[in-house]
Coordinates of C-alpha atoms in Angstrom, one line a residue:
Chain A
M1 CA -3.5 -16.7 42.2
K2 CA -2.5 -20.1 43.5
P3 CA -6.0 -21.4 44.5
I4 CA -7.4 -20.3 41.1
R5 CA -4.5 -22.2 39.4
K6 CA -5.4 -25.3 41.4
I7 CA -9.0 -25.1 40.5
V8 CA -8.2 -24.7 36.8
D9 CA -5.8 -27.6 36.9
K10 CA -8.4 -29.7 38.6
V11 CA -11.1 -29.2 36.0
K12 CA -8.7 -29.2 33.0
P13 CA -8.8 -33.0 32.3
N14 CA -12.6 -32.8 31.8
F15 CA -12.0 -30.5 28.8
E16 CA -9.1 -32.2 27.2
K17 CA -9.3 -34.8 24.5
G18 CA -11.4 -37.7 25.7
G19 CA -12.8 -35.7 28.6
K20 CA -16.6 -35.5 28.9
L21 CA -16.7 -31.8 28.3
E22 CA -14.3 -31.9 25.3
K23 CA -16.7 -29.9 23.2
F24 CA -16.3 -26.9 25.4
Y25 CA -12.5 -26.9 25.3
P26 CA -12.4 -23.5 23.4
A27 CA -14.4 -21.9 26.2
F28 CA -12.2 -23.4 28.9
N29 CA -9.1 -22.4 27.0
A30 CA -10.3 -18.9 26.8
F31 CA -10.8 -18.6 30.5
E32 CA -7.5 -20.3 31.3
T33 CA -5.4 -18.1 29.0
F34 CA -7.3 -15.1 30.2
L35 CA -6.3 -15.8 33.8
F36 CA -2.8 -17.1 33.2
V37 CA -0.1 -16.6 30.6
P38 CA -0.3 -19.7 28.5
E39 CA 2.7 -22.1 28.9
H40 CA 3.0 -22.9 25.2
T41 CA 5.3 -20.5 23.4
T42 CA 6.4 -20.0 19.9
P43 CA 8.7 -22.9 18.8
S44 CA 12.3 -22.2 17.9
Q45 CA 11.9 -23.1 14.3
G46 CA 9.9 -20.9 11.9
A47 CA 10.0 -17.2 11.3
H48 CA 7.6 -16.0 14.0
I49 CA 8.0 -12.9 15.9
R50 CA 8.7 -13.6 19.6
D51 CA 7.3 -11.2 22.0
A52 CA 6.3 -11.4 25.6
I53 CA 3.0 -9.6 24.8
D54 CA 0.2 -11.7 23.4
L55 CA -3.1 -10.9 21.9
K56 CA -4.9 -10.9 25.2
R57 CA -2.5 -8.6 26.9
T58 CA -2.6 -6.3 23.9
M59 CA -6.4 -6.1 24.0
I60 CA -6.4 -5.5 27.7
L61 CA -4.1 -2.5 27.2
V62 CA -6.5 -1.1 24.7
V63 CA -9.3 -1.5 27.1
I64 CA -7.3 0.3 29.8
S65 CA -6.7 3.1 27.4
M66 CA -10.4 3.5 27.0
V67 CA -11.0 3.8 30.7
P68 CA -10.5 7.6 30.8
C69 CA -13.2 8.0 28.2
L70 CA -15.5 5.6 30.1
L71 CA -15.1 7.4 33.4
F72 CA -15.4 10.8 31.9
G73 CA -18.5 9.6 30.0
M74 CA -20.1 8.4 33.2
W75 CA -19.6 11.7 34.9
N76 CA -20.7 13.7 31.9
I77 CA -23.9 11.7 31.6
G78 CA -24.7 12.6 35.2
Y79 CA -23.6 16.2 34.7
Q80 CA -25.7 16.7 31.6
H81 CA -28.7 15.1 33.3
Y82 CA -28.6 17.4 36.3
L83 CA -27.9 20.3 34.1
A84 CA -31.0 19.6 32.0
L85 CA -33.1 19.4 35.2
G86 CA -31.7 22.6 36.5
I87 CA -30.3 21.0 39.6
S88 CA -27.1 22.9 40.4
D89 CA -26.3 21.4 43.8
A90 CA -25.7 17.9 42.6
T91 CA -22.4 16.6 44.1
F92 CA -19.7 15.0 42.0
M93 CA -20.5 11.6 43.4
Q94 CA -24.1 12.0 42.6
Q95 CA -23.2 12.8 39.0
V96 CA -20.9 9.9 38.6
G97 CA -23.3 7.6 40.3
F98 CA -26.1 8.6 38.0
G99 CA -23.9 8.1 35.0
A100 CA -22.7 4.7 36.3
I101 CA -26.2 3.5 36.7
K102 CA -27.0 4.4 33.1
V103 CA -23.7 3.3 31.5
L104 CA -22.8 0.0 33.3
P105 CA -25.9 -1.9 32.1
I106 CA -25.0 -1.0 28.5
V107 CA -21.4 -2.2 29.1
I108 CA -22.6 -5.5 30.7
V109 CA -25.2 -6.2 27.9
S110 CA -22.6 -5.6 25.2
Y111 CA -20.1 -7.9 26.8
V112 CA -22.5 -10.6 27.7
T113 CA -24.2 -10.9 24.3
G114 CA -21.0 -10.5 22.4
L115 CA -19.1 -13.0 24.3
T116 CA -22.0 -15.5 24.2
V117 CA -22.0 -15.3 20.4
E118 CA -18.2 -15.6 20.3
F119 CA -18.3 -18.7 22.5
I120 CA -21.1 -20.3 20.5
F121 CA -19.1 -19.8 17.3
A122 CA -15.9 -21.0 18.9
I123 CA -17.5 -24.2 20.0
I124 CA -19.3 -24.8 16.7
R125 CA -16.2 -24.0 14.6
K126 CA -13.8 -25.6 17.1
H127 CA -11.4 -22.8 17.1
V128 CA -10.0 -21.0 20.1
I129 CA -11.9 -17.9 21.2
N130 CA -10.4 -14.7 19.9
E131 CA -9.8 -11.9 22.2
G132 CA -10.8 -9.1 19.8
F133 CA -14.2 -8.8 21.5
L134 CA -12.6 -7.6 24.7
V135 CA -12.0 -4.3 22.9
T136 CA -15.2 -4.4 20.8
G137 CA -17.3 -5.0 23.8
M138 CA -16.0 -1.9 25.4
L139 CA -16.1 0.3 22.3
I140 CA -19.7 -0.5 21.6
P141 CA -21.1 1.2 24.8
L142 CA -18.8 4.1 24.3
V143 CA -20.3 5.0 20.9
M144 CA -23.9 4.6 22.0
P145 CA -26.2 7.4 23.2
V146 CA -27.1 7.1 26.9
D147 CA -30.8 6.6 26.2
V148 CA -30.4 3.6 23.8
P149 CA -32.6 0.7 24.9
L150 CA -30.6 -2.3 26.1
W151 CA -32.2 -4.7 23.7
M152 CA -31.0 -2.6 20.8
V153 CA -27.5 -2.7 22.2
S154 CA -27.8 -6.5 22.3
V155 CA -29.2 -6.8 18.8
S156 CA -26.6 -4.6 17.3
T157 CA -23.8 -6.5 19.1
I158 CA -25.1 -9.8 17.8
F159 CA -25.3 -8.2 14.3
A160 CA -21.8 -6.8 14.5
V161 CA -20.2 -10.0 15.8
I162 CA -21.9 -12.3 13.3
I163 CA -22.1 -10.1 10.1
G164 CA -19.2 -7.9 10.9
K165 CA -16.8 -10.5 12.1
E166 CA -17.6 -14.2 12.2
V167 CA -18.8 -14.3 8.6
F168 CA -15.4 -13.3 7.5
G169 CA -13.7 -15.9 9.7
G170 CA -13.4 -14.2 13.1
T171 CA -10.9 -11.8 14.7
G172 CA -8.2 -10.7 12.3
M173 CA -10.2 -11.5 9.2
N174 CA -12.9 -8.8 9.4
I175 CA -13.2 -6.1 6.8
L176 CA -15.2 -3.6 8.9
N177 CA -14.6 -2.4 12.4
P178 CA -17.1 -4.5 14.5
A179 CA -17.9 -1.7 17.0
L180 CA -18.7 0.7 14.2
T181 CA -20.7 -2.0 12.4
A182 CA -22.8 -2.2 15.5
R183 CA -23.3 1.6 15.6
A184 CA -24.0 1.9 11.9
F185 CA -26.6 -0.9 12.2
L186 CA -28.4 0.9 15.0
F187 CA -28.1 4.2 13.2
F188 CA -29.8 2.9 10.1
A189 CA -32.2 0.4 11.8
Y190 CA -33.5 2.6 14.6
P191 CA -32.8 6.2 13.7
T192 CA -35.2 7.6 16.3
K193 CA -33.0 6.1 19.0
M194 CA -29.7 6.9 17.5
S195 CA -30.0 10.4 16.2
G196 CA -31.9 13.6 16.7
N197 CA -32.2 15.6 19.9
E198 CA -33.9 13.2 22.2
V199 CA -31.3 10.5 23.1
W200 CA -28.1 12.2 24.1
I201 CA -29.1 13.4 27.5
N202 CA -31.1 11.4 30.0
T203 CA -34.1 13.4 31.2
S204 CA -35.9 10.8 33.2
L205 CA -38.0 12.9 35.6
K206 CA -39.0 12.1 39.1
E207 CA -42.0 13.5 40.9
G208 CA -41.9 17.3 40.9
Q209 CA -38.9 17.7 38.5
Q210 CA -39.0 19.3 35.2
V211 CA -36.7 20.2 32.4
V212 CA -35.2 23.7 32.4
D213 CA -36.5 26.3 30.0
G214 CA -34.8 26.4 26.6
F215 CA -33.5 22.8 26.9
S216 CA -33.1 21.2 23.5
G217 CA -30.9 18.2 24.1
A218 CA -29.2 18.6 20.7
T219 CA -25.6 17.8 20.3
P220 CA -23.2 20.6 19.3
L221 CA -23.0 19.2 15.8
G222 CA -26.8 19.0 15.6
N223 CA -27.0 22.7 16.6
A224 CA -24.4 23.5 14.0
A225 CA -26.3 21.7 11.3
A226 CA -29.4 23.6 12.3
D227 CA -27.5 26.9 12.0
L228 CA -27.9 27.7 15.7
K229 CA -24.5 29.3 16.1
E230 CA -25.0 30.6 19.6
N231 CA -25.8 27.1 21.0
I232 CA -22.4 25.7 20.0
P233 CA -20.1 25.3 23.0
G234 CA -16.7 26.9 22.8
V235 CA -13.5 25.1 21.8
W236 CA -12.2 24.6 25.3
E237 CA -15.5 23.3 26.6
S238 CA -15.8 20.8 23.8
F239 CA -12.1 19.8 24.2
V240 CA -12.6 18.8 27.8
G241 CA -16.0 17.4 27.0
F242 CA -18.8 19.1 28.8
I243 CA -21.1 18.6 25.8
P244 CA -23.9 16.1 25.0
G245 CA -23.0 13.2 22.8
S246 CA -22.4 9.5 22.8
I247 CA -21.2 8.1 26.1
G248 CA -17.4 8.0 25.5
E249 CA -16.9 10.4 22.6
T250 CA -17.5 13.8 24.1
S251 CA -14.1 14.4 25.8
T252 CA -11.2 14.9 23.4
L253 CA -9.0 15.2 26.4
A254 CA -9.9 11.7 27.6
C255 CA -9.4 10.4 24.1
L256 CA -5.9 12.0 24.0
I257 CA -5.0 10.3 27.3
G258 CA -6.1 7.0 25.8
A259 CA -4.0 7.9 22.7
A260 CA -1.0 8.5 24.9
I261 CA -1.4 5.1 26.5
L262 CA -1.8 3.4 23.1
L263 CA 1.2 5.2 21.6
F264 CA 3.4 4.7 24.7
T265 CA 2.8 1.0 24.6
G266 CA 3.3 0.9 20.8
I267 CA -0.2 -0.6 20.1
G268 CA -1.8 2.3 18.3
S269 CA -0.4 3.6 15.1
W270 CA 0.7 7.3 15.4
R271 CA 0.8 7.5 11.6
I272 CA -3.0 6.9 11.4
M273 CA -3.9 9.2 14.4
L274 CA -1.7 12.0 13.1
S275 CA -2.9 11.8 9.5
V276 CA -6.6 11.6 10.6
F277 CA -6.2 14.9 12.4
I278 CA -4.3 16.5 9.6
G279 CA -6.9 15.4 7.1
G280 CA -9.7 16.8 9.1
Y281 CA -7.9 20.0 9.8
L282 CA -7.1 20.7 6.2
M283 CA -10.6 19.8 5.0
A284 CA -12.0 22.2 7.6
I285 CA -9.7 25.0 6.4
V286 CA -10.8 24.4 2.8
L287 CA -14.5 24.6 3.8
N288 CA -13.7 27.7 5.9
L289 CA -12.7 29.4 2.7
F290 CA -16.3 29.0 1.4
G291 CA -18.0 29.5 4.8
L292 CA -21.5 29.3 3.4
N293 CA -23.2 28.0 6.6
T294 CA -22.5 27.5 10.3
L295 CA -20.9 24.1 9.8
M296 CA -18.6 25.4 7.1
Q297 CA -17.6 28.4 9.3
L298 CA -16.6 26.3 12.3
S299 CA -12.9 26.7 12.9
P300 CA -10.7 23.7 12.1
V301 CA -9.7 23.1 15.7
H302 CA -13.4 23.3 16.7
H303 CA -14.2 20.7 14.1
L304 CA -11.6 18.3 15.6
V305 CA -12.9 18.6 19.2
L306 CA -16.6 18.2 18.4
G307 CA -18.5 14.9 18.1
G308 CA -16.7 11.6 17.8
F309 CA -13.8 12.9 15.7
A310 CA -11.1 12.4 18.3
F311 CA -12.6 9.1 19.6
G312 CA -12.8 7.7 16.1
A313 CA -9.3 8.8 15.3
V314 CA -7.8 7.3 18.4
F315 CA -9.7 4.1 18.9
M316 CA -11.6 3.2 15.7
A317 CA -9.3 4.2 12.9
T318 CA -6.3 2.6 14.5
D319 CA -7.9 -0.9 14.7
P320 CA -4.9 -2.9 13.3
V321 CA -7.1 -5.4 11.5
T322 CA -9.2 -3.1 9.4
A323 CA -6.7 -0.3 8.8
S324 CA -4.1 -0.2 6.1
H325 CA -1.1 -2.3 6.9
T326 CA 1.6 -0.5 5.0
N327 CA 3.2 2.6 6.5
T328 CA 2.5 4.7 3.4
G329 CA -1.0 3.3 3.2
K330 CA -1.6 4.3 6.8
Y331 CA -0.9 7.9 6.0
I332 CA -3.3 7.9 3.1
Y333 CA -5.9 5.9 5.0
G334 CA -5.9 8.2 8.0
F335 CA -5.8 11.4 5.9
L336 CA -8.8 10.3 3.9
I337 CA -10.7 9.4 7.0
G338 CA -10.2 12.9 8.4
L339 CA -11.1 14.4 5.1
F340 CA -14.3 12.4 4.6
A341 CA -15.4 12.8 8.2
I342 CA -15.5 16.6 7.9
L343 CA -16.9 16.4 4.4
I344 CA -19.8 14.1 5.4
R345 CA -20.4 16.2 8.5
V346 CA -20.7 19.4 6.6
F347 CA -22.5 18.4 3.4
N348 CA -24.9 15.8 4.7
P349 CA -27.0 17.3 7.5
A350 CA -28.8 14.0 8.0
Y351 CA -25.6 12.5 9.2
P352 CA -24.0 15.0 11.5
E353 CA -21.6 12.3 12.7
G354 CA -19.5 11.7 9.6
M355 CA -16.7 10.0 11.5
M356 CA -18.5 6.6 11.6
L357 CA -19.3 6.6 7.9
A358 CA -15.9 7.9 7.0
I359 CA -14.1 5.1 8.9
L360 CA -16.3 2.4 7.6
F361 CA -15.8 3.6 4.1
M362 CA -12.1 3.7 4.5
N363 CA -12.1 0.2 6.1
I364 CA -13.4 -1.0 2.8
M365 CA -10.8 0.9 0.9
A366 CA -7.9 -0.1 3.1
P367 CA -7.0 -3.3 1.1
L368 CA -7.1 -1.3 -2.1
I369 CA -4.7 1.3 -0.7
D370 CA -2.4 -1.4 0.5
H371 CA -2.5 -3.1 -2.9
Y372 CA -1.4 0.0 -4.7
V373 CA 1.3 0.8 -2.1
V374 CA 2.7 -2.6 -2.5
Q375 CA 2.4 -2.5 -6.2
A376 CA 4.2 0.9 -6.4
N377 CA 7.1 -0.6 -4.4
I378 CA 7.3 -3.6 -6.7
N379 CA 7.3 -1.4 -9.7
R380 CA 10.0 0.8 -8.2
R381 CA 12.2 -2.2 -7.6
L382 CA 11.6 -3.6 -11.0
K383 CA 12.7 -0.3 -12.5
R384 CA 15.9 -0.4 -10.5
I385 CA 16.6 -3.9 -11.8
R386 CA 16.1 -2.9 -15.4
I387 CA 18.4 0.0 -15.0
H388 CA 21.1 -2.3 -13.7
D389 CA 20.5 -4.7 -16.5
K390 CA 21.4 -2.1 -19.1
Chain B
M1 CA -26.8 -6.7 -16.4
S2 CA -26.2 -9.8 -18.4
T3 CA -22.4 -9.5 -18.5
E4 CA -21.8 -12.9 -17.0
T5 CA -20.2 -15.3 -19.3
V6 CA -22.6 -18.0 -20.3
K7 CA -21.5 -21.7 -20.4
A8 CA -21.7 -23.7 -23.5
P9 CA -25.1 -25.4 -24.1
V10 CA -25.6 -28.5 -22.0
K11 CA -27.1 -31.4 -23.8
V12 CA -29.5 -33.4 -21.8
K13 CA -30.8 -36.6 -23.3
V14 CA -34.4 -37.3 -22.8
S15 CA -34.8 -41.0 -21.9
G16 CA -37.7 -42.6 -23.6
E17 CA -41.1 -40.8 -23.7
R18 CA -41.8 -40.4 -20.0
L19 CA -42.6 -36.8 -19.2
F20 CA -41.3 -36.9 -15.6
S21 CA -38.3 -39.1 -15.9
P22 CA -35.7 -38.7 -13.1
K23 CA -33.6 -36.5 -15.4
N24 CA -36.5 -34.2 -16.2
K25 CA -37.4 -34.0 -12.5
K26 CA -33.8 -33.0 -11.8
L27 CA -34.2 -30.1 -14.2
V28 CA -36.9 -28.7 -11.9
T29 CA -35.4 -29.6 -8.5
D30 CA -31.7 -28.8 -9.2
P31 CA -32.2 -25.0 -9.5
L32 CA -34.0 -25.0 -6.1
N33 CA -30.8 -25.9 -4.3
D34 CA -27.7 -27.2 -6.0
S35 CA -27.6 -24.7 -8.8
N36 CA -29.9 -22.0 -7.5
P37 CA -29.8 -19.0 -9.8
I38 CA -29.4 -16.5 -6.9
T39 CA -27.5 -18.2 -4.2
V40 CA -25.2 -20.3 -6.3
Q41 CA -24.9 -18.7 -9.7
V42 CA -25.5 -15.2 -8.2
L43 CA -27.6 -14.0 -11.1
G44 CA -30.6 -11.7 -11.0
I45 CA -29.4 -10.0 -7.8
C46 CA -30.6 -6.5 -8.9
S47 CA -34.3 -7.3 -8.8
A48 CA -33.9 -9.5 -5.8
L49 CA -32.6 -6.4 -3.9
A50 CA -35.2 -4.1 -5.3
V51 CA -38.6 -5.9 -4.9
T52 CA -38.1 -7.8 -1.7
T53 CA -39.2 -5.2 0.9
K54 CA -42.6 -6.8 1.1
M55 CA -43.8 -10.3 0.4
E56 CA -46.7 -9.5 -1.9
P57 CA -44.8 -7.9 -4.7
S58 CA -42.0 -10.4 -4.5
I59 CA -44.5 -13.3 -4.9
V60 CA -46.0 -11.6 -7.9
M61 CA -42.5 -10.9 -9.3
A62 CA -41.5 -14.6 -8.7
M63 CA -44.6 -15.8 -10.6
A64 CA -43.9 -13.4 -13.5
V65 CA -40.3 -14.6 -13.7
V66 CA -41.5 -18.3 -13.7
V67 CA -43.9 -17.6 -16.5
V68 CA -41.4 -15.6 -18.6
C69 CA -38.6 -18.0 -18.0
A70 CA -40.6 -21.1 -18.8
F71 CA -42.3 -19.9 -21.9
S72 CA -39.3 -18.1 -23.4
N73 CA -37.3 -21.3 -22.9
L74 CA -40.1 -23.2 -24.6
V75 CA -40.4 -20.9 -27.6
I76 CA -36.7 -20.6 -28.1
S77 CA -36.3 -24.3 -27.8
I78 CA -39.0 -24.9 -30.5
I79 CA -37.3 -22.5 -33.0
R80 CA -33.8 -23.2 -31.9
N81 CA -32.8 -25.0 -35.1
I82 CA -34.0 -22.1 -37.4
I83 CA -32.4 -19.3 -35.5
P84 CA -29.4 -17.9 -37.3
N85 CA -26.5 -18.1 -34.9
R86 CA -25.3 -14.6 -35.4
I87 CA -28.6 -12.9 -34.5
R88 CA -29.7 -15.4 -31.8
I89 CA -29.4 -12.8 -28.9
I90 CA -31.7 -10.4 -30.8
V91 CA -34.2 -13.2 -31.4
Q92 CA -34.1 -14.3 -27.8
L93 CA -34.6 -10.7 -26.6
T94 CA -37.6 -10.3 -28.9
V95 CA -39.2 -13.4 -27.5
V96 CA -38.5 -12.4 -23.9
A97 CA -39.7 -8.9 -24.5
S98 CA -43.0 -10.0 -26.0
L99 CA -43.6 -12.3 -23.0
V100 CA -42.7 -9.6 -20.5
I101 CA -45.1 -7.2 -22.2
L102 CA -47.8 -9.8 -21.9
V103 CA -47.1 -10.4 -18.2
D104 CA -47.0 -6.7 -17.6
Q105 CA -50.4 -6.2 -19.2
V106 CA -51.9 -9.1 -17.1
L107 CA -50.5 -7.7 -13.9
K108 CA -51.9 -4.2 -14.7
A109 CA -55.2 -5.8 -15.4
Y110 CA -55.5 -7.9 -12.3
V111 CA -53.2 -6.7 -9.6
Y112 CA -52.8 -3.0 -10.4
D113 CA -51.5 -2.0 -7.0
V114 CA -48.7 -4.5 -7.0
S115 CA -47.9 -3.8 -10.5
K116 CA -47.4 -0.1 -9.5
Q117 CA -45.2 -1.1 -6.7
L118 CA -43.0 -3.3 -8.9
S119 CA -42.9 -0.4 -11.4
V120 CA -39.9 -0.8 -13.8
F121 CA -38.8 -4.1 -12.4
V122 CA -41.4 -6.0 -14.4
G123 CA -40.0 -4.4 -17.5
L124 CA -36.5 -5.2 -16.4
I125 CA -37.3 -8.9 -16.3
I126 CA -36.1 -8.7 -20.0
T127 CA -32.6 -8.0 -18.8
N128 CA -32.7 -10.5 -16.0
C129 CA -29.5 -12.6 -16.3
I130 CA -31.3 -15.7 -15.3
I131 CA -33.6 -15.7 -18.3
M132 CA -30.9 -14.9 -20.8
G133 CA -28.6 -17.4 -19.2
R134 CA -31.0 -20.2 -19.4
L135 CA -31.9 -19.4 -23.0
E136 CA -28.2 -19.5 -24.0
A137 CA -27.1 -22.3 -21.8
F138 CA -30.1 -24.6 -22.1
A139 CA -32.9 -23.8 -24.5
M140 CA -30.6 -23.4 -27.5
G141 CA -29.4 -27.0 -27.1
N142 CA -32.4 -29.0 -25.8
K143 CA -35.8 -30.1 -26.8
P144 CA -38.9 -28.1 -25.8
W145 CA -40.2 -30.1 -22.9
P146 CA -36.9 -30.3 -20.9
A147 CA -36.3 -26.6 -21.8
F148 CA -39.7 -25.7 -20.4
L149 CA -39.0 -27.7 -17.2
D150 CA -35.7 -26.0 -16.9
G151 CA -37.3 -22.6 -17.2
V152 CA -39.9 -23.5 -14.5
G153 CA -37.2 -24.8 -12.2
N154 CA -35.0 -21.8 -12.5
G155 CA -37.9 -19.4 -12.2
I156 CA -39.0 -21.2 -9.0
G157 CA -35.4 -21.3 -7.7
Y158 CA -35.3 -17.5 -8.1
G159 CA -38.8 -17.0 -6.7
L160 CA -38.0 -19.1 -3.7
I161 CA -35.1 -17.0 -2.6
L162 CA -37.1 -13.8 -3.4
V163 CA -40.0 -14.9 -1.2
L164 CA -37.8 -16.0 1.7
V165 CA -35.8 -12.8 1.6
S166 CA -38.9 -10.7 1.5
A167 CA -40.4 -12.6 4.4
V168 CA -37.4 -11.8 6.6
R169 CA -37.4 -8.2 5.4
E170 CA -41.1 -7.6 5.8
L171 CA -41.2 -9.3 9.2
L172 CA -38.3 -7.3 10.6
G173 CA -38.9 -4.1 8.7
S174 CA -42.7 -3.7 9.0
G175 CA -43.7 -6.4 11.6
E176 CA -46.0 -7.8 9.0
L177 CA -46.3 -10.8 6.6
M178 CA -48.4 -10.4 3.4
G179 CA -49.7 -7.2 5.0
F180 CA -51.0 -8.9 8.1
R181 CA -49.6 -7.7 11.4
I182 CA -47.5 -10.4 13.0
V183 CA -45.7 -8.6 15.7
P184 CA -48.4 -7.8 18.4
D185 CA -49.1 -4.3 19.6
S186 CA -48.0 -5.2 23.1
F187 CA -44.4 -5.6 21.8
Y188 CA -44.4 -2.0 20.5
K189 CA -45.8 -0.8 23.8
L190 CA -42.9 -2.5 25.5
G191 CA -40.5 -0.6 23.4
Y192 CA -40.0 -2.7 20.3
F193 CA -39.2 -0.9 17.1
N194 CA -39.3 -2.0 13.5
N195 CA -35.9 -2.4 12.0
G196 CA -35.5 0.5 9.5
L197 CA -32.4 -1.1 8.0
A198 CA -34.6 -4.1 6.8
I199 CA -36.4 -2.0 4.3
L200 CA -33.2 -0.5 2.9
P201 CA -31.6 -2.4 0.0
P202 CA -28.4 -3.3 1.8
M203 CA -30.3 -5.5 4.1
A204 CA -31.5 -7.6 1.1
L205 CA -27.8 -8.2 0.3
I206 CA -27.1 -9.2 3.8
V207 CA -30.1 -11.6 4.0
V208 CA -29.1 -13.1 0.7
G209 CA -25.6 -13.5 2.0
V210 CA -26.8 -15.2 5.1
F211 CA -28.9 -17.6 3.0
I212 CA -25.9 -18.4 0.9
W213 CA -24.0 -19.1 4.2
I214 CA -26.7 -21.4 5.5
Q215 CA -27.0 -23.2 2.2
R216 CA -23.3 -23.8 1.9
T217 CA -23.1 -25.1 5.5
K218 CA -25.9 -27.5 4.8
N219 CA -24.7 -28.5 1.3
P220 CA -20.9 -29.1 1.4
K221 CA -21.0 -29.9 -2.3
L222 CA -21.1 -26.2 -3.1
V223 CA -18.0 -25.4 -1.1
E224 CA -14.9 -24.9 -3.4
N225 CA -11.7 -26.6 -2.3
N226 CA -9.2 -23.9 -2.2

């Protein structure tokens, strides 16, 4: 690390006040604090929380917790590809390699465009660069289908960072989860590339290859919406994640590993995660009572392991900025996300993935929930005072 | 729609007999930027969202609003001293409604296709907050000529935003402007897709929002100090 420190120290005067690259100080500052823990600490006066962990370290931990999903996603992309082509002797490394070739460009495009926009905004607005995008940049590829064109990833990232975040004042001010904003943008702007049966499994053929008979490419939820009961994979298969879907969302197991990391480090809120699952579970039970079509008949556990439910619950719903801030509010917020996700999934066949819409909707409602929770607390205390007065 | 509170009538003195004195000119130019009905006063949003998927209908809509706004201002201003105060809204509505019917008939006669596309939104000009707002806030307290100019200015201010929003939406959503293909076919062959979100109403809201953002950045007068 020493040589890097030396280089940083050497170029630092250029960026400080009076230096010739003063304008780019936010960019420089971002790199410096990314590489080294900043020297300036919270002053002794004031009521700030003092903690060794700062925003950058927090964000990196979240990114680490997403790595299982990313790695599993890469393997699954390759696995599904070779399965679709009927090649059964593909080795593990071949599968991972194929997935990596498909996934890494999406990750790179997402990070490069997103960070470019962030840097431009930081320089124009003269604020330090916020670290939120480290997470967003990783979440965006994980919620994309493998066949999404790279320019669409780029456009949606720009949209998400500008309209989803910078408009409201940057990291910490946004109302909507930026990664989901990106996905929702793509979903409504380019539906042919974000939904249907064509995009979830890469079937690029070489000379002499062909897709196996009976291949449909539909996701389990797509099959369920189309009443194809026999095509829905079993609970265990879906839990581990051998199913088609967006890159990072298929494996509930990988999501739970991520959840464990988030909970162990105290970054993710267990209240939200738990209540999302409870909400989804209860809603699925209620719908089971009616059981009018395949989606309604799916068992509650099966609902929770299909699609992006677990991924959304662990990584999207727990976003500390857009979720409710009060503890009671978190229970309500999470519960309603789970409930709405299943509700949308079942009753709107055009949107088999209800999780995205449910979370975005509750993002908007979160301040309202907080308001009433706080208000209820104030009223309770007021009542107590009045009783004492008498 | 017109639930917004309306400010008390503003008196504008007409200096001398010149038709285009600086003050009168300001009546036309102010609504284009500093007090734009859509981006500053945030009135008439409903039709701005509904008709702006393509440029052609929004240009026609803009012209219709300019005409209605200008002439209703003129008529109301002429009879402003004989309108009983308690029934002024009814009188205003009657005038606006007659003008809207006229405009609707003209559109049906000359641009039938566009008139069909606009459907109810021509009729809904009656309830456009901009028109009622200008009648209450300006025409009721000013002489006919300034009132007419104010109507023209506000109509154009509204139409300007409408046309700009529709240009963005048509270009992104259909790859066309005024029905002419702008995005070349080679783009589509390379894998370019029209943006489906651009033809959905939310995109109009986002585009208007972006315009407000740009305008406020360029025009610091508009930014509140709080």
